[in-house]
Short mmCIF file of C-alpha atoms in Angstrom, two decimals:
data_model
loop_
_atom_site.label_atom_id
_atom_site.label_comp_id
_atom_site.label_asym_id
_atom_site.label_seq_id
_atom_site.Cartn_x
_atom_site.Cartn_y
_atom_site.Cartn_z
CA UNK A 1 0.51 -0.23 -0.14
CA UNK A 2 2.81 2.75 0.82
CA UNK A 3 4.65 1.58 -2.13
CA UNK A 4 1.24 2.28 -4.32
CA UNK A 5 0.85 5.49 -2.30
CA UNK A 6 4.79 6.39 -2.71
CA UNK A 7 4.69 5.59 -6.67
CA UNK A 8 1.19 7.87 -6.91
CA UNK A 9 2.88 10.99 -5.52
CA UNK A 10 6.00 10.33 -7.58
CA UNK A 11 3.97 10.43 -10.68
CA UNK A 12 1.91 13.77 -9.94
CA UNK A 13 5.43 15.35 -9.76
CA UNK A 14 6.57 13.71 -12.43
CA UNK A 15 3.20 15.01 -14.33
CA UNK A 16 4.13 18.61 -12.91
CA UNK A 17 7.20 19.45 -13.43
CA UNK A 18 6.01 18.52 -17.51
CA UNK A 19 2.90 20.60 -16.97
CA UNK A 20 5.23 24.47 -17.42
CA UNK A 21 2.13 26.96 -16.74
CA UNK A 22 3.16 31.04 -17.46
CA UNK A 23 3.97 30.33 -14.47
CA UNK A 24 5.65 28.05 -13.85
CA UNK A 25 9.97 29.56 -13.14
CA UNK A 26 12.16 27.98 -15.59
CA UNK A 27 15.80 26.92 -14.32
CA UNK A 28 16.73 29.99 -15.46
CA UNK A 29 15.42 31.90 -13.00
CA UNK A 30 15.79 29.08 -10.18
CA UNK A 31 19.46 28.84 -11.06
CA UNK A 32 19.12 33.26 -11.16
CA UNK A 33 17.59 33.66 -6.99
CA UNK A 34 19.02 30.28 -5.53
CA UNK A 35 22.95 31.46 -6.75
CA UNK A 36 22.14 34.56 -5.00
CA UNK A 37 21.07 33.83 -2.21
CA UNK A 38 23.51 30.95 -2.04
CA UNK A 39 26.24 34.02 -2.11
CA UNK A 40 25.11 36.42 -0.14
CA UNK A 41 24.40 33.78 2.86
CA UNK A 42 23.19 33.67 6.21
CA UNK A 43 23.44 37.95 5.97
CA UNK A 44 19.22 39.08 6.16
CA UNK A 45 20.23 42.31 4.49
CA UNK A 46 22.28 40.97 1.17
CA UNK A 47 20.08 38.04 0.45
CA UNK A 48 17.43 41.04 0.45
CA UNK A 49 19.42 42.42 -2.80
CA UNK A 50 17.81 38.79 -4.20
CA UNK A 51 15.03 39.77 -4.83
CA UNK A 52 13.99 40.41 -8.45
CA UNK A 53 16.43 38.41 -10.12
CA UNK A 54 13.86 35.47 -11.39
CA UNK A 55 12.19 38.50 -12.34
CA UNK A 56 15.13 39.87 -13.94
CA UNK A 57 16.82 37.34 -16.32
CA UNK A 58 12.35 36.42 -16.96
CA UNK A 59 12.91 39.34 -18.82
CA UNK A 60 15.60 39.30 -20.44
CA UNK A 61 13.84 36.40 -21.92
CA UNK A 62 10.36 37.06 -22.40
CA UNK A 63 9.35 37.92 -25.49
CA UNK A 64 6.27 39.25 -24.74
CA UNK A 65 7.78 43.41 -22.95
CA UNK A 66 4.10 44.22 -22.56
CA UNK A 67 2.13 44.41 -18.95
CA UNK A 68 0.90 40.80 -19.88
CA UNK A 69 4.85 39.23 -20.17
CA UNK A 70 6.16 41.42 -16.79
CA UNK A 71 3.03 40.65 -15.13
CA UNK A 72 4.03 36.64 -15.66
CA UNK A 73 7.99 37.45 -14.85
CA UNK A 74 6.33 38.48 -10.91
CA UNK A 75 4.35 35.27 -10.94
CA UNK A 76 6.82 33.57 -11.85
CA UNK A 77 9.41 34.66 -8.81
CA UNK A 78 6.50 35.29 -6.47
CA UNK A 79 6.08 31.50 -7.20
CA UNK A 80 10.00 30.58 -6.22
CA UNK A 81 9.30 32.98 -3.03
CA UNK A 82 5.71 30.55 -1.80
CA UNK A 83 7.90 27.57 -2.21
CA UNK A 84 10.77 29.08 0.46
CA UNK A 85 7.92 30.07 3.05
CA UNK A 86 6.82 26.84 2.47
CA UNK A 87 9.25 24.78 2.59
CA UNK A 88 10.30 27.17 5.92
CA UNK A 89 6.74 26.44 6.90
CA UNK A 90 7.00 22.13 6.73
CA UNK A 91 10.76 22.66 8.92
CA UNK A 92 8.87 24.48 11.43
CA UNK A 93 6.31 22.19 11.61
CA UNK A 94 8.50 19.14 11.91
CA UNK A 95 10.78 21.27 14.83
CA UNK A 96 8.81 23.37 16.78
CA UNK A 97 6.23 22.86 19.30
CA UNK A 98 2.32 23.70 19.88
CA UNK A 99 2.70 27.06 21.04
CA UNK A 100 5.49 27.97 18.72
CA UNK A 101 2.87 27.31 15.51
CA UNK A 102 0.04 28.54 17.03
CA UNK A 103 1.91 31.69 16.72
CA UNK A 104 3.48 30.67 13.60
CA UNK A 105 -0.33 30.40 12.48
CA UNK A 106 -1.40 33.61 13.41
CA UNK A 107 1.49 35.87 11.75
CA UNK A 108 0.66 33.87 8.23
CA UNK A 109 -2.81 35.03 8.78
CA UNK A 110 -1.81 38.98 9.76
CA UNK A 111 1.48 38.45 6.85
CA UNK A 112 -1.24 37.83 4.08
CA UNK A 113 -3.98 40.24 4.94
CA UNK A 114 -0.97 42.88 5.43
CA UNK A 115 -0.21 41.99 1.45
CA UNK A 116 -3.41 42.57 0.26
CA UNK A 117 -3.99 45.14 2.11
CA UNK A 118 -0.74 46.92 1.10
CA UNK A 119 -0.74 45.74 -2.56
CA UNK A 120 -3.72 46.90 -2.66
CA UNK A 121 -2.93 50.57 -2.34
CA UNK A 122 -1.76 51.44 -6.50
CA UNK A 123 -5.54 50.56 -7.68
CA UNK A 124 -6.89 54.00 -5.15
CA UNK A 125 -4.14 55.88 -5.74
CA UNK A 126 -5.34 58.63 -8.36
CA UNK A 127 -2.88 58.79 -11.69
CA UNK A 128 -1.74 55.33 -11.05
CA UNK A 129 -4.26 53.41 -12.86
CA UNK A 130 -2.32 52.15 -15.96
CA UNK A 131 0.57 50.64 -13.80
CA UNK A 132 -1.75 49.42 -10.61
CA UNK A 133 -1.63 46.16 -11.84
CA UNK A 134 1.76 46.20 -12.53
CA UNK A 135 2.78 47.87 -9.13
CA UNK A 136 0.93 45.12 -7.13
CA UNK A 137 2.07 42.38 -8.75
CA UNK A 138 5.97 43.79 -8.21
CA UNK A 139 4.09 45.08 -3.80
CA UNK A 140 3.23 41.64 -3.59
CA UNK A 141 6.63 39.81 -5.03
CA UNK A 142 8.64 41.62 -2.91
CA UNK A 143 6.65 41.71 0.35
CA UNK A 144 6.09 37.82 -0.27
CA UNK A 145 10.18 37.35 -0.76
CA UNK A 146 10.11 39.12 2.23
CA UNK A 147 8.04 36.92 4.68
CA UNK A 148 10.04 33.98 2.96
CA UNK A 149 13.46 35.45 3.75
CA UNK A 150 12.84 35.85 7.91
CA UNK A 151 11.20 32.49 7.98
CA UNK A 152 14.16 31.16 6.22
CA UNK A 153 15.83 33.29 9.37
CA UNK A 154 13.85 31.35 11.57
CA UNK A 155 15.29 28.23 10.32
CA UNK A 156 18.12 28.47 10.13
CA UNK A 157 21.17 26.96 11.96
CA UNK A 158 22.58 28.65 14.70
CA UNK A 159 25.92 28.80 15.57
CA UNK A 160 25.96 27.97 19.42
#
């Protein structure tokens, strides 16, 4: 039974890997972000410089330089940061106690509310309606990246 479950899961992941949609990060975009994060090591402020690396890699190769193409590039980088958040949350669930996880869940709800409200501001600004979708995605990506970096700080190995 367990072998069947493992086989089924591996097949699902294989199919998902082949189903590259427009918001799925490409290998070069993944490498751009990962190499930057590895180069910057454990220093949070230096890792912040990596925000936008996958987006930049995407915009260099995207054929559609309209707001639609730019939106896809932001969505692809945001997907990478969201994977980083999921990995950090999983690590915290495995290593922390219930009070810490309760705190984490509350922080996650508050963070999502903040991100969604803050990144909606461009739609309410006078004269920014034309650029609002791009400004919203840029904000969404940046705030998601900061949360991913913060969570990775919580899960980083500490010197004793």
